[in-house]
Short mmCIF file of C-alpha atoms in Angstrom, two decimals:
data_model
loop_
_atom_site.label_atom_id
_atom_site.label_comp_id
_atom_site.label_asym_id
_atom_site.label_seq_id
_atom_site.Cartn_x
_atom_site.Cartn_y
_atom_site.Cartn_z
CA MET A 1 117.96 127.80 87.20
CA THR A 2 116.50 129.78 90.09
CA PHE A 3 112.80 129.60 90.89
CA ARG A 4 110.39 130.08 93.81
CA ILE A 5 107.72 128.02 95.48
CA ALA A 6 105.17 129.33 98.00
CA ILE A 7 103.75 127.53 101.04
CA LEU A 8 100.49 128.48 102.76
CA GLY A 9 99.63 127.16 106.21
CA ASP A 10 96.22 126.63 107.76
CA ILE A 11 93.49 128.35 105.70
CA HIS A 12 90.51 127.07 107.73
CA ILE A 13 87.47 127.64 105.56
CA SER A 14 84.75 127.94 108.21
CA THR A 15 82.02 125.34 108.69
CA ARG A 16 79.65 127.84 107.06
CA GLY A 17 81.90 128.01 104.00
CA ARG A 18 83.30 131.43 104.87
CA VAL A 19 86.74 132.45 103.60
CA ALA A 20 89.02 134.43 105.94
CA ASP A 21 89.01 138.12 105.11
CA ALA A 22 92.78 138.18 104.62
CA LEU A 23 93.02 135.22 102.23
CA PRO A 24 92.23 137.00 98.91
CA ALA A 25 94.95 139.59 99.56
CA VAL A 26 97.43 136.84 100.45
CA ILE A 27 96.66 134.97 97.24
CA GLU A 28 97.04 138.16 95.21
CA ARG A 29 100.42 138.90 96.81
CA VAL A 30 101.62 135.31 96.25
CA ILE A 31 100.69 135.46 92.56
CA GLU A 32 102.70 138.65 92.22
CA ARG A 33 105.77 136.70 93.40
CA GLU A 34 105.35 134.27 90.43
CA PRO A 35 106.04 130.96 92.19
CA ARG A 36 106.36 127.74 90.19
CA CYS A 37 103.79 126.13 92.49
CA VAL A 38 101.93 126.68 95.77
CA LEU A 39 101.91 124.08 98.54
CA LEU A 40 99.03 123.94 101.05
CA ALA A 41 100.25 122.57 104.40
CA GLY A 42 96.90 121.20 105.62
CA ASP A 43 93.85 122.31 107.64
CA MET A 44 92.19 123.94 104.68
CA THR A 45 88.83 123.29 106.37
CA SER A 46 87.58 123.43 109.97
CA GLY A 47 86.09 120.03 110.73
CA ASN A 48 86.09 118.80 114.31
CA PRO A 49 85.70 115.35 115.86
CA ASP A 50 82.07 114.27 116.06
CA ASP A 51 80.87 117.53 114.52
CA GLY A 52 78.03 115.65 112.80
CA TYR A 53 78.43 117.29 109.39
CA ASP A 54 77.49 115.10 106.44
CA LEU A 55 79.37 114.79 103.16
CA ALA A 56 77.24 117.39 101.39
CA ARG A 57 78.12 119.99 104.02
CA VAL A 58 81.82 119.05 103.90
CA GLN A 59 81.84 119.31 100.10
CA SER A 60 80.46 122.84 100.40
CA TRP A 61 83.61 123.79 102.32
CA TRP A 62 85.81 122.51 99.51
CA GLU A 63 83.71 124.34 96.94
CA ALA A 64 84.33 127.56 98.88
CA LEU A 65 88.06 126.81 98.91
CA ASP A 66 88.03 126.14 95.16
CA GLY A 67 86.51 129.55 94.61
CA ALA A 68 89.12 131.21 96.81
CA LEU A 69 91.99 129.45 95.01
CA ALA A 70 90.66 130.14 91.52
CA PRO A 71 93.13 133.03 90.91
CA PHE A 72 96.01 130.55 91.14
CA ALA A 73 94.47 128.43 88.38
CA ALA A 74 93.87 131.54 86.27
CA ALA A 75 97.55 132.46 86.69
CA GLY A 76 98.67 128.96 85.69
CA ILE A 77 100.16 128.21 89.14
CA PRO A 78 99.68 124.59 90.29
CA VAL A 79 98.35 124.11 93.85
CA LEU A 80 99.50 121.01 95.75
CA PRO A 81 97.59 120.15 98.97
CA ILE A 82 98.25 117.89 101.90
CA ALA A 83 95.59 117.08 104.50
CA GLY A 84 95.55 118.32 108.09
CA ASN A 85 93.80 117.03 111.19
CA HIS A 86 90.76 119.28 110.67
CA ASP A 87 90.42 117.86 107.13
CA THR A 88 90.39 114.22 108.27
CA TYR A 89 88.66 113.73 111.64
CA THR A 90 85.57 111.93 110.36
CA ALA A 91 84.72 109.68 107.42
CA ALA A 92 82.82 112.58 105.82
CA HIS A 93 85.86 114.85 106.18
CA ARG A 94 88.19 112.28 104.63
CA GLU A 95 85.84 111.55 101.75
CA GLY A 96 85.32 115.25 101.15
CA TYR A 97 89.08 115.77 100.91
CA ARG A 98 89.46 112.80 98.54
CA ARG A 99 86.71 114.02 96.22
CA ALA A 100 87.94 117.62 96.28
CA TRP A 101 91.36 116.58 94.99
CA ALA A 102 90.44 113.49 92.94
CA ASP A 103 91.56 115.29 89.79
CA LEU A 104 94.88 116.42 91.28
CA ALA A 105 96.96 115.12 88.36
CA GLN A 106 94.96 117.26 85.92
CA ARG A 107 95.03 120.29 88.21
CA ILE A 108 98.79 120.39 88.62
CA HIS A 109 99.80 119.50 85.03
CA PRO A 110 102.58 119.62 83.82
CA LEU A 111 103.75 118.40 87.23
CA THR A 112 103.26 114.65 87.68
CA PRO A 113 102.36 113.32 91.14
CA SER A 114 103.69 109.91 92.14
CA GLY A 115 102.72 107.88 95.19
CA MET A 116 99.23 107.92 96.72
CA PRO A 117 97.72 111.26 95.66
CA PRO A 118 96.02 113.18 97.14
CA ARG A 119 97.03 111.64 100.52
CA SER A 120 100.80 111.24 100.20
CA TYR A 121 102.64 111.94 96.97
CA SER A 122 105.65 113.68 95.49
CA VAL A 123 106.57 115.87 92.52
CA ARG A 124 109.83 116.94 90.88
CA LEU A 125 110.59 120.51 89.84
CA ASP A 126 113.86 120.40 87.93
CA GLY A 127 116.34 119.20 90.59
CA LEU A 128 113.98 119.78 93.55
CA HIS A 129 112.08 116.78 94.96
CA ILE A 130 109.03 117.63 97.11
CA ALA A 131 107.34 114.88 99.11
CA LEU A 132 103.96 115.75 100.65
CA ALA A 133 103.15 113.26 103.43
CA GLU A 134 99.87 112.85 105.32
CA ILE A 135 100.97 113.58 108.89
CA VAL A 136 97.92 114.76 110.81
CA ASP A 137 99.00 114.18 114.41
CA GLN A 138 102.19 113.50 116.37
CA GLY A 139 102.61 110.12 114.79
CA ILE A 140 103.03 108.72 111.31
CA ASP A 141 100.95 105.95 109.76
CA GLY A 142 103.03 102.89 108.89
CA ALA A 143 101.95 102.91 105.24
CA VAL A 144 102.82 106.60 104.92
CA GLU A 145 106.18 106.02 106.60
CA ARG A 146 107.05 103.17 104.23
CA TRP A 147 105.97 105.19 101.22
CA LEU A 148 108.00 108.20 102.33
CA ALA A 149 111.15 106.12 102.89
CA ASP A 150 110.82 104.49 99.44
CA ASP A 151 110.01 107.81 97.78
CA LEU A 152 113.01 109.62 99.27
CA ALA A 153 115.32 106.70 98.48
CA ALA A 154 114.20 106.88 94.85
CA ALA A 155 114.93 110.63 94.87
CA ALA A 156 118.60 110.19 95.81
CA ASP A 157 119.60 111.82 92.51
CA ALA A 158 117.74 115.07 93.31
CA ASP A 159 119.79 118.18 94.01
CA LEU A 160 117.50 119.08 96.91
CA ARG A 161 114.77 117.31 98.89
CA PHE A 162 111.92 118.89 100.88
CA VAL A 163 109.17 117.16 102.86
CA VAL A 164 105.85 118.84 103.69
CA GLY A 165 103.56 117.51 106.42
CA HIS A 166 100.85 119.15 108.47
CA VAL A 167 102.06 118.51 112.04
CA PRO A 168 105.55 119.67 113.06
CA LEU A 169 108.23 117.28 114.25
CA ARG A 170 108.75 119.51 117.28
CA SER A 171 105.99 121.74 118.58
CA ALA A 172 106.60 125.43 119.19
CA MET A 173 103.33 125.96 121.12
CA GLY A 174 102.69 122.70 122.99
CA ARG A 175 104.18 119.37 123.95
CA THR A 176 106.22 117.20 121.56
CA ASN A 177 106.01 113.44 121.13
CA THR A 178 109.74 112.74 121.26
CA ALA A 179 109.33 109.22 119.85
CA PHE A 180 107.58 110.68 116.78
CA GLU A 181 110.25 113.39 116.47
CA ARG A 182 113.07 110.82 116.52
CA ARG A 183 111.29 108.36 114.24
CA LEU A 184 110.33 110.74 111.45
CA GLY A 185 113.33 113.02 111.98
CA SER A 186 115.77 110.12 111.61
CA LEU A 187 114.08 109.09 108.37
CA LEU A 188 114.45 112.63 107.01
CA VAL A 189 118.12 112.79 108.02
CA GLU A 190 118.83 109.35 106.56
CA HIS A 191 117.59 110.48 103.16
CA GLY A 192 119.24 113.89 103.16
CA VAL A 193 116.09 116.03 103.46
CA ALA A 194 117.12 119.69 103.61
CA CYS A 195 113.98 121.02 105.28
CA TYR A 196 110.68 119.82 106.73
CA PHE A 197 107.85 122.34 106.29
CA ALA A 198 104.73 122.16 108.49
CA GLY A 199 101.60 124.08 109.45
CA HIS A 200 99.16 123.26 112.27
CA GLU A 201 100.39 125.71 114.92
CA HIS A 202 99.32 129.07 113.46
CA LEU A 203 102.72 130.63 114.14
CA VAL A 204 106.12 130.93 112.43
CA TRP A 205 109.14 129.04 113.74
CA ASP A 206 112.50 128.11 112.18
CA ILE A 207 114.62 125.61 114.07
CA GLY A 208 117.20 122.88 113.59
CA ILE A 209 116.22 119.53 115.14
CA ASP A 210 118.88 117.02 116.12
CA THR A 211 117.54 113.49 115.86
CA GLY A 212 120.55 111.57 117.12
CA ALA A 213 121.26 110.50 113.54
CA GLY A 214 121.88 114.10 112.46
CA ALA A 215 120.04 117.38 112.14
CA VAL A 216 117.17 118.53 109.94
CA ARG A 217 115.72 122.01 109.60
CA GLN A 218 112.04 122.57 110.38
CA VAL A 219 110.02 125.61 109.30
CA ILE A 220 106.47 126.13 110.61
CA VAL A 221 104.86 128.47 108.10
CA GLY A 222 102.12 130.26 110.06
CA THR A 223 98.66 130.93 108.64
CA PRO A 224 97.27 133.13 105.85
CA GLY A 225 94.27 134.14 107.91
CA ALA A 226 92.95 131.62 110.42
CA ARG A 227 90.69 133.26 113.00
CA TYR A 228 93.03 132.45 115.90
CA THR A 229 96.76 132.13 116.49
CA PHE A 230 98.88 130.58 119.22
CA PRO A 231 101.75 132.10 121.21
CA LEU A 232 105.13 130.44 121.54
CA ARG A 233 105.26 128.11 124.52
CA GLY A 234 106.75 129.48 127.71
CA PRO A 235 110.26 127.96 127.55
CA LEU A 236 110.78 129.24 124.02
CA ARG A 237 109.60 132.72 125.02
CA ARG A 238 112.04 132.72 127.90
CA GLN A 239 114.92 131.58 125.69
CA PHE A 240 114.35 133.55 122.50
CA CYS A 241 112.14 136.58 123.25
CA ARG A 242 113.01 139.83 124.95
CA GLY A 243 110.43 142.60 125.30
CA ALA A 244 108.53 142.93 122.03
CA LYS A 245 111.09 141.04 119.91
CA GLY A 246 112.08 137.43 119.33
CA TRP A 247 114.76 135.60 117.37
CA MET A 248 114.60 132.43 115.28
CA PRO A 249 116.93 129.68 116.56
CA TRP A 250 118.02 128.58 113.06
CA SER A 251 118.55 131.85 111.22
CA ARG A 252 118.88 134.38 114.10
CA LEU A 253 116.38 136.58 112.25
CA CYS A 254 114.28 138.91 114.40
CA PHE A 255 110.47 139.02 114.56
CA ASP A 256 107.94 141.04 116.55
CA VAL A 257 105.85 139.69 119.44
CA GLU A 258 103.24 141.11 121.75
CA TYR A 259 105.00 142.14 124.91
CA GLY A 260 104.68 139.47 127.57
CA THR A 261 102.50 136.99 125.64
CA GLY A 262 104.81 135.54 123.00
CA ALA A 263 102.10 136.01 120.34
CA GLN A 264 103.73 136.93 117.03
CA VAL A 265 102.67 140.00 115.08
CA PRO A 266 101.61 140.37 112.36
CA THR A 267 99.60 137.15 112.16
CA VAL A 268 98.85 136.75 108.42
CA THR A 269 101.82 135.04 106.76
CA PHE A 270 103.03 132.89 103.90
CA ALA A 271 106.37 131.25 103.14
CA GLU A 272 108.44 131.59 99.98
CA VAL A 273 111.37 129.33 99.16
CA GLU A 274 113.88 130.35 96.51
CA VAL A 275 115.67 127.36 94.99
CA SER A 276 118.88 127.34 92.97
CA GLY A 277 120.37 123.90 92.40
CA SER A 278 121.21 122.43 95.81
CA ASP A 279 120.88 125.82 97.54
CA TYR A 280 117.71 127.32 98.94
CA ALA A 281 116.59 130.29 101.03
CA VAL A 282 113.39 130.59 103.08
CA GLU A 283 111.65 133.95 103.35
CA MET A 284 108.55 134.57 105.43
CA TYR A 285 106.21 137.36 104.36
CA ALA A 286 103.46 139.12 106.31
CA VAL A 287 100.40 140.66 104.71
CA ARG A 288 99.03 143.73 106.50
CA ALA A 289 95.36 144.66 106.78
CA ASP A 290 95.72 147.13 103.91
CA GLY A 291 97.15 144.41 101.64
CA ARG A 292 100.78 145.52 101.87
CA VAL A 293 103.30 142.68 101.92
CA GLU A 294 106.53 142.94 103.92
CA PRO A 295 109.11 140.55 105.36
CA PHE A 296 107.91 138.83 108.52
CA TRP A 297 111.44 138.79 109.93
CA HIS A 298 114.50 140.98 109.57
CA PHE A 299 118.10 141.11 110.66
CA GLU A 300 118.72 142.58 114.09
CA ALA A 301 121.47 141.27 116.33
CA PRO A 302 120.01 139.42 119.34
CA PRO A 303 120.94 140.50 122.88
CA ALA A 304 123.89 138.70 124.40
CA ASP A 305 121.85 136.19 126.44
CA VAL A 306 119.72 135.14 123.45
CA ALA A 307 122.81 134.99 121.22
CA ALA A 308 124.45 132.72 123.78
CA VAL A 309 121.51 130.28 123.62
CA ILE A 310 121.58 130.24 119.80
CA ASP A 311 125.38 129.85 119.74
CA LEU A 312 125.18 126.97 122.18
CA ARG A 313 122.51 125.21 120.13
CA HIS A 314 124.76 125.43 117.07
CA ALA A 315 127.70 124.18 119.15
CA GLN A 316 125.66 121.22 120.47
CA ARG A 317 124.61 120.32 116.95
CA GLY A 318 128.22 120.58 115.79
CA LEU A 319 129.49 118.42 118.66
CA ASN A 320 126.93 115.77 117.77
CA ARG A 321 128.20 115.69 114.21
CA VAL A 322 131.92 115.98 114.92
CA MET A 323 132.17 114.04 118.18
CA ASP A 324 129.06 111.82 117.99
CA ALA A 325 128.26 113.39 121.38
CA GLY A 326 124.55 112.47 121.52
CA LEU A 327 123.60 115.82 123.06
CA VAL A 328 120.08 117.19 123.39
CA VAL A 329 120.16 120.39 121.28
CA ASP A 330 118.44 122.71 123.72
CA GLY A 331 120.74 125.71 124.21
CA LEU A 332 121.18 124.79 127.88
CA ILE A 333 124.64 124.23 129.35
CA GLY A 334 124.48 121.08 131.43
CA PRO A 335 126.88 118.29 132.42
CA ALA A 336 126.75 116.36 129.15
CA THR A 337 127.35 119.49 127.06
CA ARG A 338 130.24 120.62 129.26
CA ALA A 339 131.81 117.16 129.08
CA ALA A 340 131.53 117.12 125.27
CA LEU A 341 133.02 120.61 125.07
CA ARG A 342 135.93 119.57 127.27
CA ASP A 343 136.53 116.50 125.10
CA TYR A 344 136.48 118.58 121.93
CA GLN A 345 138.73 121.27 123.38
CA ALA A 346 141.25 118.63 124.47
CA MET A 347 141.25 117.09 120.99
CA GLU A 348 141.85 120.48 119.35
CA GLY A 349 144.53 121.54 121.81
CA LEU A 350 142.41 124.39 123.16
CA PRO A 351 142.13 125.41 126.81
CA VAL A 352 139.93 122.74 128.42
CA THR A 353 137.26 124.88 130.10
CA GLY A 354 133.98 123.18 129.17
CA GLU A 355 132.72 126.61 128.08
CA PRO A 356 131.43 127.40 124.54
CA ASP A 357 133.83 130.34 124.12
CA ALA A 358 134.36 132.12 120.80
CA GLU A 359 137.60 130.26 119.97
CA THR A 360 135.96 126.87 120.53
CA ARG A 361 132.92 127.84 118.43
CA ASP A 362 135.11 129.18 115.62
CA ARG A 363 137.25 126.01 115.56
CA LEU A 364 134.12 123.85 115.56
CA ALA A 365 132.59 125.89 112.71
CA ALA A 366 135.78 125.47 110.67
CA ARG A 367 135.72 121.72 111.16
CA LEU A 368 132.04 121.55 110.19
CA ALA A 369 132.80 123.50 107.01
CA ASP A 370 134.98 120.58 105.86
CA PRO A 371 132.74 118.46 103.60
CA ASP A 372 134.71 115.34 104.58
CA VAL A 373 134.21 115.81 108.33
CA VAL A 374 133.76 112.58 110.23
CA ALA A 375 133.15 111.96 113.90
CA ILE A 376 136.28 112.13 116.06
CA PRO A 377 136.66 109.40 118.68
CA PRO A 378 136.38 111.05 122.12
CA PRO A 379 139.73 111.40 123.88
CA VAL A 380 140.61 109.48 127.02
CA ALA A 381 139.56 111.50 130.06
CA PRO A 382 142.37 113.45 131.77
CA GLY A 383 144.10 111.23 134.35
CA GLY A 384 143.60 108.03 132.35
CA PRO A 385 140.81 105.52 131.85
CA GLY A 386 140.66 104.64 135.55
CA LEU A 387 138.46 107.66 136.39
CA ASP A 388 134.78 106.88 136.91
CA ALA A 389 131.96 109.00 135.47
CA ALA A 390 131.57 111.12 138.61
CA GLU A 391 135.26 112.05 138.69
CA ARG A 392 135.02 113.42 135.15
CA LEU A 393 132.28 115.89 136.16
CA ALA A 394 133.21 119.45 137.00
CA GLU A 395 131.94 120.92 140.27
CA GLU A 396 129.28 123.06 138.52
CA ASP A 397 128.01 119.94 136.72
CA VAL A 398 127.59 118.10 140.03
CA ARG A 399 125.65 121.06 141.43
CA TRP A 400 123.30 120.87 138.42
CA LEU A 401 122.86 117.13 138.98
CA GLN A 402 122.07 117.68 142.66
CA ARG A 403 119.51 120.38 141.87
CA ALA A 404 117.87 118.12 139.28
CA LEU A 405 117.63 115.22 141.75
CA ASN A 406 116.15 117.51 144.38
CA ARG A 407 113.43 118.62 141.94
CA LEU A 408 112.74 115.24 140.36
CA ALA A 409 113.16 112.88 143.32
CA ASP A 410 112.85 115.16 146.36
CA ALA A 411 116.34 113.96 147.28
CA GLY A 412 117.07 116.68 149.87
CA LEU A 413 120.71 116.96 148.77
CA VAL A 414 123.00 119.81 149.77
CA VAL A 415 123.93 121.52 146.49
CA ASP A 416 127.68 121.69 147.12
CA GLY A 417 129.20 120.29 143.92
CA GLN A 418 130.63 117.26 145.76
CA PHE A 419 129.49 113.86 144.48
CA GLY A 420 129.46 111.99 147.77
CA PRO A 421 127.59 108.93 149.12
CA ARG A 422 124.24 110.72 149.48
CA SER A 423 124.37 112.06 145.90
CA ARG A 424 125.35 108.62 144.61
CA ALA A 425 122.51 106.95 146.52
CA ALA A 426 119.98 109.52 145.29
CA LEU A 427 121.12 109.02 141.70
CA ALA A 428 120.90 105.23 142.05
CA GLY A 429 117.34 105.61 143.33
CA TRP A 430 116.39 107.83 140.40
CA GLN A 431 118.03 105.43 137.92
CA ALA A 432 116.00 102.54 139.32
CA ALA A 433 112.77 104.53 139.06
CA ALA A 434 113.66 105.50 135.47
CA GLY A 435 114.33 101.89 134.46
CA LEU A 436 118.11 102.35 134.17
CA PRO A 437 120.82 100.22 135.79
CA ALA A 438 121.02 101.51 139.39
CA THR A 439 124.77 102.05 139.44
CA GLY A 440 124.82 105.47 141.07
CA GLU A 441 127.21 106.56 138.30
CA PRO A 442 126.39 109.70 136.25
CA ASP A 443 127.10 108.01 132.92
CA ASP A 444 126.14 109.57 129.57
CA GLU A 445 122.80 107.77 129.26
CA THR A 446 121.81 108.73 132.81
CA LEU A 447 122.75 112.39 132.30
CA THR A 448 120.81 112.55 129.02
CA ARG A 449 117.70 110.96 130.57
CA LEU A 450 117.99 113.17 133.65
CA ARG A 451 118.20 116.32 131.51
CA LEU A 452 115.14 115.32 129.47
CA ALA A 453 113.14 114.64 132.65
CA PHE A 454 114.28 117.90 134.25
CA GLU A 455 113.37 119.90 131.12
CA ALA A 456 109.95 118.25 130.99
CA LEU A 457 109.42 119.39 134.58
CA LEU A 458 110.51 122.93 133.75
CA GLU A 459 108.16 122.95 130.75
CA ALA A 460 105.10 122.05 132.79
CA PRO A 461 102.02 123.79 131.41
CA GLU A 462 101.43 127.34 132.53
CA PRO A 463 98.26 128.12 134.51
CA LEU A 464 95.08 127.83 132.51
CA PRO A 465 93.27 131.10 131.80
CA GLY A 466 89.90 131.82 133.28
CA THR A 467 88.33 130.61 136.52
CA GLN A 468 88.57 126.91 137.33
CA PRO A 469 85.01 125.61 137.81
CA ASP A 470 83.95 124.15 141.13
CA ASP A 471 82.42 120.69 141.22
CA GLY A 472 79.22 121.88 139.60
CA ARG A 473 78.39 122.64 135.98
CA VAL A 474 80.31 125.26 133.97
CA ASP A 475 78.07 128.32 133.84
CA THR A 476 80.20 131.48 133.64
CA ARG A 477 82.29 132.92 130.86
CA GLY A 478 85.45 132.70 132.95
CA GLU A 479 84.76 129.03 133.68
CA THR A 480 84.12 128.37 130.00
CA ARG A 481 87.49 129.94 129.11
CA TRP A 482 89.13 127.55 131.58
CA LEU A 483 87.23 124.63 130.07
CA GLN A 484 88.27 125.55 126.52
CA ALA A 485 91.93 125.93 127.45
CA ALA A 486 91.81 122.66 129.40
CA LEU A 487 90.29 120.81 126.42
CA ASN A 488 92.95 122.28 124.11
CA ARG A 489 95.62 120.95 126.42
CA ALA A 490 94.00 117.58 127.15
CA ILE A 491 92.90 116.52 123.65
CA GLY A 492 94.33 119.14 121.27
CA ALA A 493 90.87 120.55 120.61
CA ASP A 494 92.08 123.77 118.89
CA LEU A 495 89.24 125.78 120.46
CA VAL A 496 89.17 129.56 120.48
CA VAL A 497 89.44 130.52 124.16
CA ASP A 498 86.65 133.09 124.11
CA GLY A 499 84.42 132.00 126.99
CA LEU A 500 81.50 131.15 124.69
CA MET A 501 79.94 127.69 124.97
CA GLY A 502 79.35 127.16 121.27
CA ARG A 503 79.02 124.17 118.98
CA ASN A 504 82.77 123.47 118.71
CA THR A 505 83.25 123.62 122.48
CA ARG A 506 80.39 121.20 123.08
CA ALA A 507 81.79 118.89 120.38
CA ALA A 508 85.15 118.95 122.15
CA VAL A 509 83.44 118.12 125.46
CA ARG A 510 81.73 115.15 123.79
CA ARG A 511 85.05 114.01 122.31
CA PHE A 512 86.71 114.14 125.72
CA GLN A 513 83.79 112.34 127.37
CA ALA A 514 83.97 109.52 124.82
CA ASP A 515 87.73 109.25 125.28
CA ALA A 516 87.35 109.17 129.07
CA GLY A 517 84.54 106.57 129.03
CA LEU A 518 81.92 109.01 130.35
CA THR A 519 78.34 109.62 129.31
CA VAL A 520 78.59 111.56 126.04
CA ASP A 521 76.17 114.49 126.42
CA GLY A 522 78.33 117.56 125.71
CA ILE A 523 77.66 118.93 129.21
CA ALA A 524 80.68 119.82 131.34
CA GLY A 525 79.26 118.61 134.62
CA ARG A 526 80.72 117.20 137.84
CA ASN A 527 82.08 113.90 136.43
CA THR A 528 83.45 115.47 133.26
CA LEU A 529 85.29 118.21 135.16
CA ALA A 530 86.75 115.67 137.59
CA ALA A 531 88.02 113.53 134.72
CA LEU A 532 89.44 116.59 132.95
CA ARG A 533 91.28 117.71 136.08
CA ALA A 534 92.66 114.20 136.52
CA ARG A 535 93.82 114.11 132.88
CA LEU A 536 95.71 117.37 133.44
CA GLY A 537 97.13 116.29 136.79
CA LEU A 538 95.13 118.93 138.67
CA SER A 539 93.20 116.62 141.00
#
């Protein structure tokens, strides 16, 4: 039996109880698609840390949401929520969420929630198991993690398993907590989860995430009308966007962006998932200002350089599965990826080039298509086991390593592709600083750690907008824009960068001051600005 489910991202009822102008049209379009149920991926309200709103005010937000969602109930479509960070910052927010969904079992009948509704729970639709987990920051509560593991283990007989949480495993607009990504991602892979759906970032992104234990797909579903959106972070724009177009890493589907900013257009979206047994397909829809609905993405072949990045990501993921290569799936051709490609090519009897050429990719795809594929032991390096790690590196790999050491450790190496005494000494020094055995050998663990550190350096935050304040108090609109962007980066404040010193901005200042051990007055003065610059590494 084939059926659909719909997923809505951050709705953000305002603190005055106002519904986004676009939301009624989105709901109407979703109902026309006749989904079996609608999932809400968190941040249905707009609470902020220390906003001071009492329970009565918070409940008024949920009443406004109930009114907006009433057409779903009238159409007999169950609505299944999960909380987001803006729904849970304070005790009043958390209690408001609990009371709003206290009757969840009655609301979603005939579906039956199991677990800890409305915080973390699951439902079964025919052969589809959906687990909704309370994940409101880049971390997972121990109780939620244990529940999710037990719930997914009990759903081993399902044809298909999805997990919905608010915060993505891997961010498409900011930094990622790699420990959180590995921890939750490994759990999802262990239990055969087909896709992790998330909100939070007010954009659409479709990517495969390799956890070391395997890969899981992640879809960030955008927003049906939040008052602000975020652009893709700089490295993703550089890899996957050209001009006014971008391409999804997982599906290669094309989407539109504002030229030069990475902001996706249109901005009002919802996700639809069509399920048939163990198969599923994700479609993203955009709703225009006049209420028209159209696909958010479409097929258009990416340019050669973008296609090469996507192809390499798929190859890295395949090498991890087939060769247990332990590669970072980043679409970047570095020493570890070249070494794994050479090993695979040698095993398959292909020309050993270390390049992800079409023949290598086709052979790898054929092996991955075999349902009984198992990891192949890596072959002995050419020339026998007596070669050390450095001798197995190609000249271009050594040049990459030398460039990385120059950037990370100011090593002052000549980038000549020759791994001599100075390169070995510089690597040993970096290994010691990174807490690795200081062998001076470019072994697999060292190369992986070096690549992660180098990528983190390359992904350093872009300049903050606006005018950085001097040591005095923020008092111009340009300085306020800088302050808002800085608070977003420092504490994840989710402020609109509009240059207006409003209630939410002052609340974010107070939150930062409390976190930094400063006097909590909501005024961005000399001490607060100094602490903020220090937090961002700008001092």
